[in-house]
Tab-separated table of C-alpha atoms in Angstrom:
chain	number	residue	atom	x	y	z
A	1	UNK	CA	172.732	157.451	131.670
A	2	UNK	CA	171.261	154.113	133.172
A	3	UNK	CA	173.316	150.992	132.389
A	4	UNK	CA	171.452	148.043	132.069
A	5	UNK	CA	172.149	145.104	134.352
A	6	UNK	CA	173.280	141.828	133.040
A	7	UNK	CA	171.547	139.639	135.487
A	8	UNK	CA	168.529	137.646	133.131
A	9	UNK	CA	164.897	137.618	132.696
A	10	UNK	CA	165.847	142.304	133.131
A	11	UNK	CA	162.863	143.493	131.289
A	12	UNK	CA	165.137	145.700	129.376
A	13	UNK	CA	166.331	143.178	126.740
A	14	UNK	CA	162.279	143.279	126.420
A	15	UNK	CA	161.224	146.250	125.244
A	16	UNK	CA	164.664	146.837	123.298
A	17	UNK	CA	163.708	143.486	121.131
A	18	UNK	CA	160.365	144.331	120.459
A	19	UNK	CA	161.540	148.091	119.652
A	20	UNK	CA	164.161	146.747	117.262
A	21	UNK	CA	161.820	144.643	115.515
A	22	UNK	CA	160.257	147.924	115.267
A	23	UNK	CA	163.311	149.708	113.672
A	24	UNK	CA	163.760	146.514	110.946
A	25	UNK	CA	159.894	148.001	109.573
A	26	UNK	CA	160.873	151.347	109.409
A	27	UNK	CA	164.635	152.192	108.737
A	28	UNK	CA	163.723	151.735	104.945
A	29	UNK	CA	163.152	154.830	104.451
A	30	UNK	CA	166.917	156.488	105.279
A	31	UNK	CA	169.497	156.119	107.468
A	32	UNK	CA	168.863	159.688	109.150
A	33	UNK	CA	165.876	157.984	109.983
A	34	UNK	CA	167.285	154.826	111.306
A	35	UNK	CA	169.611	156.535	113.981
A	36	UNK	CA	166.831	158.990	115.236
A	37	UNK	CA	165.171	155.896	115.331
A	38	UNK	CA	167.814	154.113	117.493
A	39	UNK	CA	168.245	157.211	119.658
A	40	UNK	CA	165.441	156.894	120.749
A	41	UNK	CA	165.038	153.592	121.639
A	42	UNK	CA	167.549	154.408	124.420
A	43	UNK	CA	165.514	156.994	126.043
A	44	UNK	CA	162.941	154.927	125.749
A	45	UNK	CA	164.207	152.221	127.320
A	46	UNK	CA	166.159	154.018	129.791
A	47	UNK	CA	162.332	155.688	130.599
A	48	UNK	CA	160.557	152.122	130.936
A	49	UNK	CA	163.569	150.259	132.924
A	50	UNK	CA	163.677	153.521	135.329
A	51	UNK	CA	159.811	153.125	135.676
A	52	UNK	CA	160.322	149.040	136.116
A	53	UNK	CA	162.265	150.019	139.151
A	54	UNK	CA	159.605	152.807	140.318
A	55	UNK	CA	156.982	150.595	140.104
A	56	UNK	CA	158.565	148.199	142.262
A	57	UNK	CA	158.050	149.873	145.684
A	58	UNK	CA	154.221	148.960	144.969
A	59	UNK	CA	154.452	145.971	144.212
A	60	UNK	CA	151.266	143.749	145.454
A	61	UNK	CA	152.721	141.488	148.848
A	62	UNK	CA	151.202	138.925	146.615
A	63	UNK	CA	153.238	139.080	143.718
A	64	UNK	CA	156.240	137.673	143.491
A	65	UNK	CA	159.043	139.555	141.849
A	66	UNK	CA	158.979	137.502	138.338
A	67	UNK	CA	155.197	137.821	137.890
A	68	UNK	CA	155.654	141.426	138.141
A	69	UNK	CA	158.186	142.108	135.696
A	70	UNK	CA	156.173	139.878	133.620
A	71	UNK	CA	153.003	141.981	133.921
A	72	UNK	CA	154.899	145.289	133.557
A	73	UNK	CA	156.633	144.111	130.516
A	74	UNK	CA	153.573	142.727	129.133
A	75	UNK	CA	151.582	145.958	129.905
A	76	UNK	CA	155.079	148.391	128.256
A	77	UNK	CA	154.748	145.996	125.107
A	78	UNK	CA	151.534	145.368	124.454
A	79	UNK	CA	151.398	150.218	124.893
A	80	UNK	CA	154.556	149.946	122.407
A	81	UNK	CA	152.504	147.672	119.476
A	82	UNK	CA	149.541	150.333	119.724
A	83	UNK	CA	151.733	153.473	119.403
A	84	UNK	CA	153.735	151.940	116.387
A	85	UNK	CA	151.617	149.957	114.327
A	86	UNK	CA	148.185	150.493	115.975
A	87	UNK	CA	146.804	147.896	117.736
A	88	UNK	CA	147.858	145.171	120.550
A	89	UNK	CA	151.098	143.013	120.776
A	90	UNK	CA	151.282	139.497	120.811
A	91	UNK	CA	152.345	139.884	124.186
A	92	UNK	CA	148.766	141.589	125.235
A	93	UNK	CA	146.848	139.236	127.195
A	94	UNK	CA	144.691	137.207	125.224
A	95	UNK	CA	144.131	134.251	127.150
A	96	UNK	CA	142.909	132.888	130.404
A	97	UNK	CA	146.316	131.343	131.045
A	98	UNK	CA	148.360	134.942	130.530
A	99	UNK	CA	146.278	136.439	132.587
A	100	UNK	CA	146.785	134.523	135.791
A	101	UNK	CA	149.716	133.062	135.563
A	102	UNK	CA	148.854	129.555	135.433
A	103	UNK	CA	149.993	126.449	133.395
A	104	UNK	CA	146.651	125.927	131.497
A	105	UNK	CA	142.502	126.995	132.076
A	106	UNK	CA	141.074	123.158	133.778
A	107	UNK	CA	144.621	124.990	136.936
A	108	UNK	CA	142.931	128.556	137.120
A	109	UNK	CA	139.664	126.500	137.069
A	110	UNK	CA	141.115	125.134	140.642
A	111	UNK	CA	141.531	121.761	139.100
A	112	UNK	CA	144.939	121.387	139.563
A	113	UNK	CA	145.247	119.654	143.091
A	114	UNK	CA	142.537	117.551	145.016
A	115	UNK	CA	140.295	119.848	147.468
A	116	UNK	CA	141.592	123.533	146.107
A	117	UNK	CA	139.021	125.287	144.606
A	118	UNK	CA	138.703	128.508	143.078
A	119	UNK	CA	135.811	131.334	144.784
A	120	UNK	CA	135.429	133.229	141.635
A	121	UNK	CA	134.425	131.565	137.491
A	122	UNK	CA	137.929	132.687	135.880
A	123	UNK	CA	136.227	132.967	132.614
A	124	UNK	CA	133.558	135.959	133.662
A	125	UNK	CA	137.064	137.492	135.992
A	126	UNK	CA	138.670	137.195	132.511
A	127	UNK	CA	135.981	138.810	130.217
A	128	UNK	CA	136.290	142.089	133.380
A	129	UNK	CA	139.687	142.167	133.239
A	130	UNK	CA	139.945	142.520	129.543
A	131	UNK	CA	136.519	144.888	129.801
A	132	UNK	CA	138.330	147.495	131.562
A	133	UNK	CA	141.053	149.671	129.091
A	134	UNK	CA	144.617	150.980	130.704
A	135	UNK	CA	148.034	150.088	133.607
A	136	UNK	CA	147.783	149.790	136.490
A	137	UNK	CA	144.385	148.879	137.313
A	138	UNK	CA	142.907	147.870	140.293
A	139	UNK	CA	141.139	144.752	139.235
A	140	UNK	CA	145.028	143.384	138.579
A	141	UNK	CA	145.427	143.272	141.976
A	142	UNK	CA	142.512	140.780	142.507
A	143	UNK	CA	143.846	138.209	140.091
A	144	UNK	CA	144.522	136.042	143.154
A	145	UNK	CA	139.904	135.444	143.483
A	146	UNK	CA	140.782	133.468	139.956
A	147	UNK	CA	143.541	131.002	142.041
A	148	UNK	CA	143.198	127.490	143.305
A	149	UNK	CA	142.653	127.847	147.584
A	150	UNK	CA	142.845	125.471	149.920
A	151	UNK	CA	140.572	124.214	152.594
A	152	UNK	CA	141.306	124.715	156.133
A	153	UNK	CA	140.421	121.515	157.521
A	154	UNK	CA	138.667	120.462	160.717
A	155	UNK	CA	140.311	117.290	162.529
A	156	UNK	CA	140.647	116.373	166.960
A	157	UNK	CA	144.041	119.120	167.044
A	158	UNK	CA	142.211	122.019	165.385
A	159	UNK	CA	140.008	121.208	168.336
A	160	UNK	CA	141.875	121.092	170.828
A	161	UNK	CA	144.027	124.151	169.371
A	162	UNK	CA	140.900	125.851	170.061
A	163	UNK	CA	139.987	124.327	173.829
A	164	UNK	CA	144.146	125.565	175.286
A	165	UNK	CA	142.981	129.079	173.695
A	166	UNK	CA	140.133	128.949	176.071
A	167	UNK	CA	141.726	127.874	178.380
A	168	UNK	CA	144.206	130.937	178.511
A	169	UNK	CA	140.390	132.899	177.992
A	170	UNK	CA	138.605	131.512	180.983
A	171	UNK	CA	135.779	134.174	180.364
A	172	UNK	CA	135.026	133.070	176.988
A	173	UNK	CA	134.717	128.847	177.962
A	174	UNK	CA	130.993	129.214	176.311
A	175	UNK	CA	132.575	130.746	173.227
A	176	UNK	CA	134.863	128.346	172.729
A	177	UNK	CA	132.616	124.965	173.552
A	178	UNK	CA	130.486	125.779	171.248
A	179	UNK	CA	133.802	126.446	168.004
A	180	UNK	CA	135.397	123.541	170.034
A	181	UNK	CA	131.648	121.318	169.049
A	182	UNK	CA	131.012	122.848	165.763
A	183	UNK	CA	135.317	121.959	164.871
A	184	UNK	CA	134.465	117.629	166.680
A	185	UNK	CA	131.605	117.258	164.005
A	186	UNK	CA	132.646	118.763	161.174
A	187	UNK	CA	135.888	116.607	161.922
A	188	UNK	CA	133.439	113.389	162.386
A	189	UNK	CA	132.027	114.524	158.612
A	190	UNK	CA	135.047	114.653	157.289
A	191	UNK	CA	133.734	118.667	156.423
A	192	UNK	CA	135.928	121.451	156.180
A	193	UNK	CA	136.648	124.176	158.828
A	194	UNK	CA	133.711	126.654	159.161
A	195	UNK	CA	131.679	128.374	161.969
A	196	UNK	CA	128.226	129.307	161.357
A	197	UNK	CA	127.780	133.391	162.403
A	198	UNK	CA	128.642	133.987	165.513
A	199	UNK	CA	127.814	137.306	168.102
A	200	UNK	CA	129.862	137.384	170.682
A	201	UNK	CA	128.340	140.324	172.850
A	202	UNK	CA	129.444	141.773	176.303
A	203	UNK	CA	130.939	144.965	177.755
A	204	UNK	CA	133.384	146.536	176.752
A	205	UNK	CA	136.482	145.577	177.373
A	206	UNK	CA	136.583	141.923	178.349
A	207	UNK	CA	138.137	140.652	175.535
A	208	UNK	CA	136.157	139.412	172.734
A	209	UNK	CA	138.457	140.713	170.207
A	210	UNK	CA	141.668	139.314	171.631
A	211	UNK	CA	139.787	135.930	171.568
A	212	UNK	CA	138.594	135.866	167.947
A	213	UNK	CA	142.177	136.820	166.817
A	214	UNK	CA	144.081	134.337	169.097
A	215	UNK	CA	141.325	131.493	168.182
A	216	UNK	CA	142.055	132.308	164.127
A	217	UNK	CA	146.186	132.169	165.514
A	218	UNK	CA	145.791	128.405	166.416
A	219	UNK	CA	144.007	127.795	163.238
A	220	UNK	CA	147.058	129.429	161.697
A	221	UNK	CA	149.125	127.105	163.270
A	222	UNK	CA	147.641	123.980	161.862
A	223	UNK	CA	147.287	125.452	158.568
A	224	UNK	CA	149.793	127.177	156.786
A	225	UNK	CA	148.398	130.986	155.322
A	226	UNK	CA	145.624	130.984	157.469
A	227	UNK	CA	144.502	133.738	158.030
A	228	UNK	CA	141.779	136.314	159.516
A	229	UNK	CA	139.770	140.249	158.429
A	230	UNK	CA	138.797	142.339	161.021
A	231	UNK	CA	136.573	144.579	159.733
A	232	UNK	CA	136.168	147.446	162.534
A	233	UNK	CA	132.982	148.583	161.857
A	234	UNK	CA	132.467	151.353	164.872
A	235	UNK	CA	131.067	154.105	163.186
A	236	UNK	CA	131.969	153.601	159.514
A	237	UNK	CA	128.777	153.998	157.198
A	238	UNK	CA	131.025	153.475	154.385
A	239	UNK	CA	129.858	151.010	152.665
A	240	UNK	CA	132.019	151.171	149.865
A	241	UNK	CA	134.880	150.587	151.926
A	242	UNK	CA	133.642	146.538	152.362
A	243	UNK	CA	131.684	146.079	148.667
A	244	UNK	CA	133.704	148.257	146.949
A	245	UNK	CA	132.959	151.220	144.870
A	246	UNK	CA	132.182	151.436	140.864
A	247	UNK	CA	134.188	151.505	138.096
A	248	UNK	CA	131.898	154.265	136.934
A	249	UNK	CA	134.053	156.489	139.212
A	250	UNK	CA	137.309	157.711	138.651
A	251	UNK	CA	138.012	156.899	142.525
A	252	UNK	CA	136.868	153.028	142.006
A	253	UNK	CA	138.592	150.250	143.708
A	254	UNK	CA	137.696	147.367	145.301
A	255	UNK	CA	136.683	146.518	148.815
A	256	UNK	CA	137.776	145.190	152.022
A	257	UNK	CA	136.823	141.626	151.324
A	258	UNK	CA	137.136	141.230	147.477
A	259	UNK	CA	140.921	142.815	148.451
A	260	UNK	CA	141.556	140.096	150.989
A	261	UNK	CA	139.838	137.131	149.385
A	262	UNK	CA	142.455	137.689	146.677
A	263	UNK	CA	145.253	137.668	149.085
A	264	UNK	CA	144.395	134.648	150.990
A	265	UNK	CA	145.629	131.353	150.461
A	266	UNK	CA	141.867	129.549	151.816
A	267	UNK	CA	138.645	129.850	150.487
A	268	UNK	CA	137.374	129.305	153.849
A	269	UNK	CA	139.250	131.819	156.517
A	270	UNK	CA	137.665	134.253	158.947
A	271	UNK	CA	135.939	137.070	158.983
A	272	UNK	CA	135.732	139.233	161.642
A	273	UNK	CA	132.836	141.831	162.060
A	274	UNK	CA	134.255	144.034	165.114
A	275	UNK	CA	131.669	146.184	166.858
A	276	UNK	CA	129.417	145.819	164.651
A	277	UNK	CA	126.687	147.680	167.397
A	278	UNK	CA	128.351	150.405	166.524
A	279	UNK	CA	127.936	150.575	162.152
A	280	UNK	CA	127.063	153.621	161.031
A	281	UNK	CA	125.619	154.884	157.861
A	282	UNK	CA	122.231	156.775	156.144
A	283	UNK	CA	118.768	154.563	155.759
A	284	UNK	CA	119.408	154.788	152.136
A	285	UNK	CA	123.309	153.093	152.154
A	286	UNK	CA	123.364	150.997	155.557
A	287	UNK	CA	126.142	149.014	156.479
A	288	UNK	CA	123.887	146.216	157.696
A	289	UNK	CA	122.344	145.416	155.464
A	290	UNK	CA	126.016	144.768	153.184
A	291	UNK	CA	126.595	142.105	156.668
A	292	UNK	CA	123.132	140.954	155.741
A	293	UNK	CA	124.197	140.172	152.639
A	294	UNK	CA	127.259	137.926	153.986
A	295	UNK	CA	125.684	136.338	156.886
A	296	UNK	CA	122.521	134.724	154.585
A	297	UNK	CA	123.752	131.660	153.236
A	298	UNK	CA	121.904	132.167	149.253
A	299	UNK	CA	123.446	135.422	148.677
A	300	UNK	CA	127.454	135.121	150.270
A	301	UNK	CA	127.815	132.548	147.742
A	302	UNK	CA	127.782	135.392	145.073
A	303	UNK	CA	128.878	138.665	146.726
A	304	UNK	CA	128.626	141.511	144.275
A	305	UNK	CA	131.753	143.898	144.488
A	306	UNK	CA	130.632	146.568	143.050
A	307	UNK	CA	133.601	147.272	141.319
A	308	UNK	CA	135.226	144.095	140.347
A	309	UNK	CA	131.028	142.858	138.984
A	310	UNK	CA	131.883	139.339	139.245
A	311	UNK	CA	129.866	137.608	142.122
A	312	UNK	CA	133.030	135.576	144.695
A	313	UNK	CA	131.453	132.909	146.368
A	314	UNK	CA	132.021	133.810	150.554
A	315	UNK	CA	129.913	130.463	151.420
A	316	UNK	CA	132.993	128.936	153.050
A	317	UNK	CA	134.123	131.883	154.682
A	318	UNK	CA	133.175	132.057	159.137
A	319	UNK	CA	132.157	135.301	160.267
A	320	UNK	CA	131.856	136.493	163.628
A	321	UNK	CA	130.703	139.982	164.367
A	322	UNK	CA	131.260	141.234	168.175
A	323	UNK	CA	129.139	144.380	169.719
A	324	UNK	CA	129.031	145.567	173.606
A	325	UNK	CA	124.944	145.898	172.951
A	326	UNK	CA	123.580	143.360	170.676
A	327	UNK	CA	120.218	145.668	171.383
A	328	UNK	CA	121.576	147.899	169.239
A	329	UNK	CA	122.000	145.461	165.825
A	330	UNK	CA	118.834	145.131	163.922
A	331	UNK	CA	117.152	142.729	163.968
A	332	UNK	CA	116.906	141.294	160.738
A	333	UNK	CA	120.631	141.225	161.053
A	334	UNK	CA	121.043	139.757	164.993
A	335	UNK	CA	119.225	136.699	163.981
A	336	UNK	CA	120.729	135.840	161.673
A	337	UNK	CA	123.495	135.252	164.026
A	338	UNK	CA	124.004	132.947	167.399
A	339	UNK	CA	124.802	135.016	170.621
A	340	UNK	CA	127.088	134.083	172.909
A	341	UNK	CA	128.268	136.337	175.920
A	342	UNK	CA	131.240	136.980	176.877
A	343	UNK	CA	131.625	138.336	180.989
A	344	UNK	CA	133.927	140.370	182.634
A	345	UNK	CA	136.886	137.541	184.006
A	346	UNK	CA	135.948	136.923	187.737
A	347	UNK	CA	138.497	136.925	190.819
A	348	UNK	CA	139.642	132.830	190.297
A	349	UNK	CA	139.766	133.663	186.491
A	350	UNK	CA	142.041	136.896	186.779
A	351	UNK	CA	145.428	135.587	187.399
A	352	UNK	CA	144.780	133.424	184.622
A	353	UNK	CA	143.908	136.373	182.072
A	354	UNK	CA	146.394	138.192	183.828
A	355	UNK	CA	149.898	135.736	182.813
A	356	UNK	CA	148.949	134.885	179.133
A	357	UNK	CA	148.185	138.773	178.685
A	358	UNK	CA	151.930	139.572	180.949
A	359	UNK	CA	153.351	136.655	178.379
A	360	UNK	CA	152.180	138.802	175.491
A	361	UNK	CA	153.535	142.128	176.446
A	362	UNK	CA	156.776	140.662	177.331
A	363	UNK	CA	157.544	138.876	174.254
A	364	UNK	CA	155.216	140.928	171.656
A	365	UNK	CA	158.121	144.014	173.506
A	366	UNK	CA	161.275	141.605	173.319
A	367	UNK	CA	162.165	143.093	177.323
A	368	UNK	CA	161.928	138.975	178.276
A	369	UNK	CA	165.115	139.391	180.240
A	370	UNK	CA	164.195	142.216	182.284
A	371	UNK	CA	160.947	141.070	183.326
A	372	UNK	CA	159.626	138.322	185.894
A	373	UNK	CA	157.240	135.347	183.889
A	374	UNK	CA	154.867	135.830	186.311
A	375	UNK	CA	152.894	139.609	186.201
A	376	UNK	CA	152.935	142.195	188.749
A	377	UNK	CA	149.933	142.021	190.924
A	378	UNK	CA	149.032	145.164	189.848
A	379	UNK	CA	147.310	143.740	186.929
A	380	UNK	CA	144.840	141.914	189.079
A	381	UNK	CA	143.190	145.467	189.623
A	382	UNK	CA	142.695	146.198	186.311
A	383	UNK	CA	138.258	146.774	185.773
A	384	UNK	CA	139.025	144.938	182.477
A	385	UNK	CA	141.711	143.174	179.718
A	386	UNK	CA	142.105	146.100	177.649
A	387	UNK	CA	143.173	148.078	181.183
A	388	UNK	CA	144.889	144.808	181.915
A	389	UNK	CA	147.762	145.952	178.967
A	390	UNK	CA	147.813	149.017	179.379
A	391	UNK	CA	148.605	148.735	182.838
A	392	UNK	CA	150.601	145.651	182.237
A	393	UNK	CA	152.612	148.096	179.616
A	394	UNK	CA	153.397	150.572	181.662
A	395	UNK	CA	155.121	148.240	184.382
A	396	UNK	CA	157.254	146.401	181.921
A	397	UNK	CA	158.710	149.948	180.640
A	398	UNK	CA	158.976	150.747	184.172
A	399	UNK	CA	160.917	146.890	185.422
A	400	UNK	CA	162.989	147.997	181.848
A	401	UNK	CA	164.255	151.655	182.592
A	402	UNK	CA	164.923	150.793	187.075
A	403	UNK	CA	167.109	147.747	185.594
A	404	UNK	CA	168.751	149.977	182.964
A	405	UNK	CA	170.063	151.948	185.818
A	406	UNK	CA	171.077	149.190	187.733
A	407	UNK	CA	173.469	148.065	185.079
């Protein structure tokens, strides 16, 4: 038989307290019934605690163990109240504060700190939360949408960080100047960070997606917890993975954008639409139609996830798309983005890129003690940045193996 841990906050204690209350009401029917009830309480408590331990592995990364324990206890106590008394327990989600784990509705509305904001209506979210009965509901993973979110600021340091990224990606200088100029203008106006929709296009392997990822990392170094979402669109004709699946279906689930925004600490992250020219879909369910709504200012303020059914404000989000063949993008979608070409690096730029690629590979593999800081000459013969990464990794493994044999 499982023993109850002595640590404070054990959910088993809450379960036993609720069950004991039920036992007091029912013991008047006789001592025998009371003994049966006590045995049932023990079995139920042990089963609930075992289930709690099993579900800990499924805890959302954005939820602390304490919050998960409280939510689990509320769910099970509500179930117990329905089973014993035929009604909801007093621990059920009956208020906005309880549902979102905040101290007040004012905090949930984004007024906790100056500059914070929420991207959904908390009261509408709570109504949607109550409308879906059952346990382990996907909507419970979206409560982060109601949490006050920060705004990444535009400042001279941000502009300098972007220019540094451009220095290590010299073939992306046109895009670097565009982003840095946007940040400088926003800093003068005291506005938060946001890039108007941009399409970076060029031959395969020239480093478009790599550049945008490095751009997001540079911003993250100045804004703790800032993240970017990469949506791979090559061959993707499943609009439901982006905009969610209606809860009328058995496999109903929120889309990737809603899940990402729920986890994001910021209301103005970067979403990368990778290889948008290769997005698939039938005439009825084209991914391009979803992207049109994302890039249209009047539409992205009320983005609709089919599962959530509560508008999400994405007007602060920066959308950056990449493509190899921009002419294959529907004209209506292409017209909503500023197009910037990322050309292949020339002979003067190759050593700069090779040095940065080599440094990333060596650090990523943790083999600094085996490798020279200067990249091997074989990287200079690569036809693209992507091929440079492949060649560099193979060269590093060879150097490491030779060093091991020599030692």
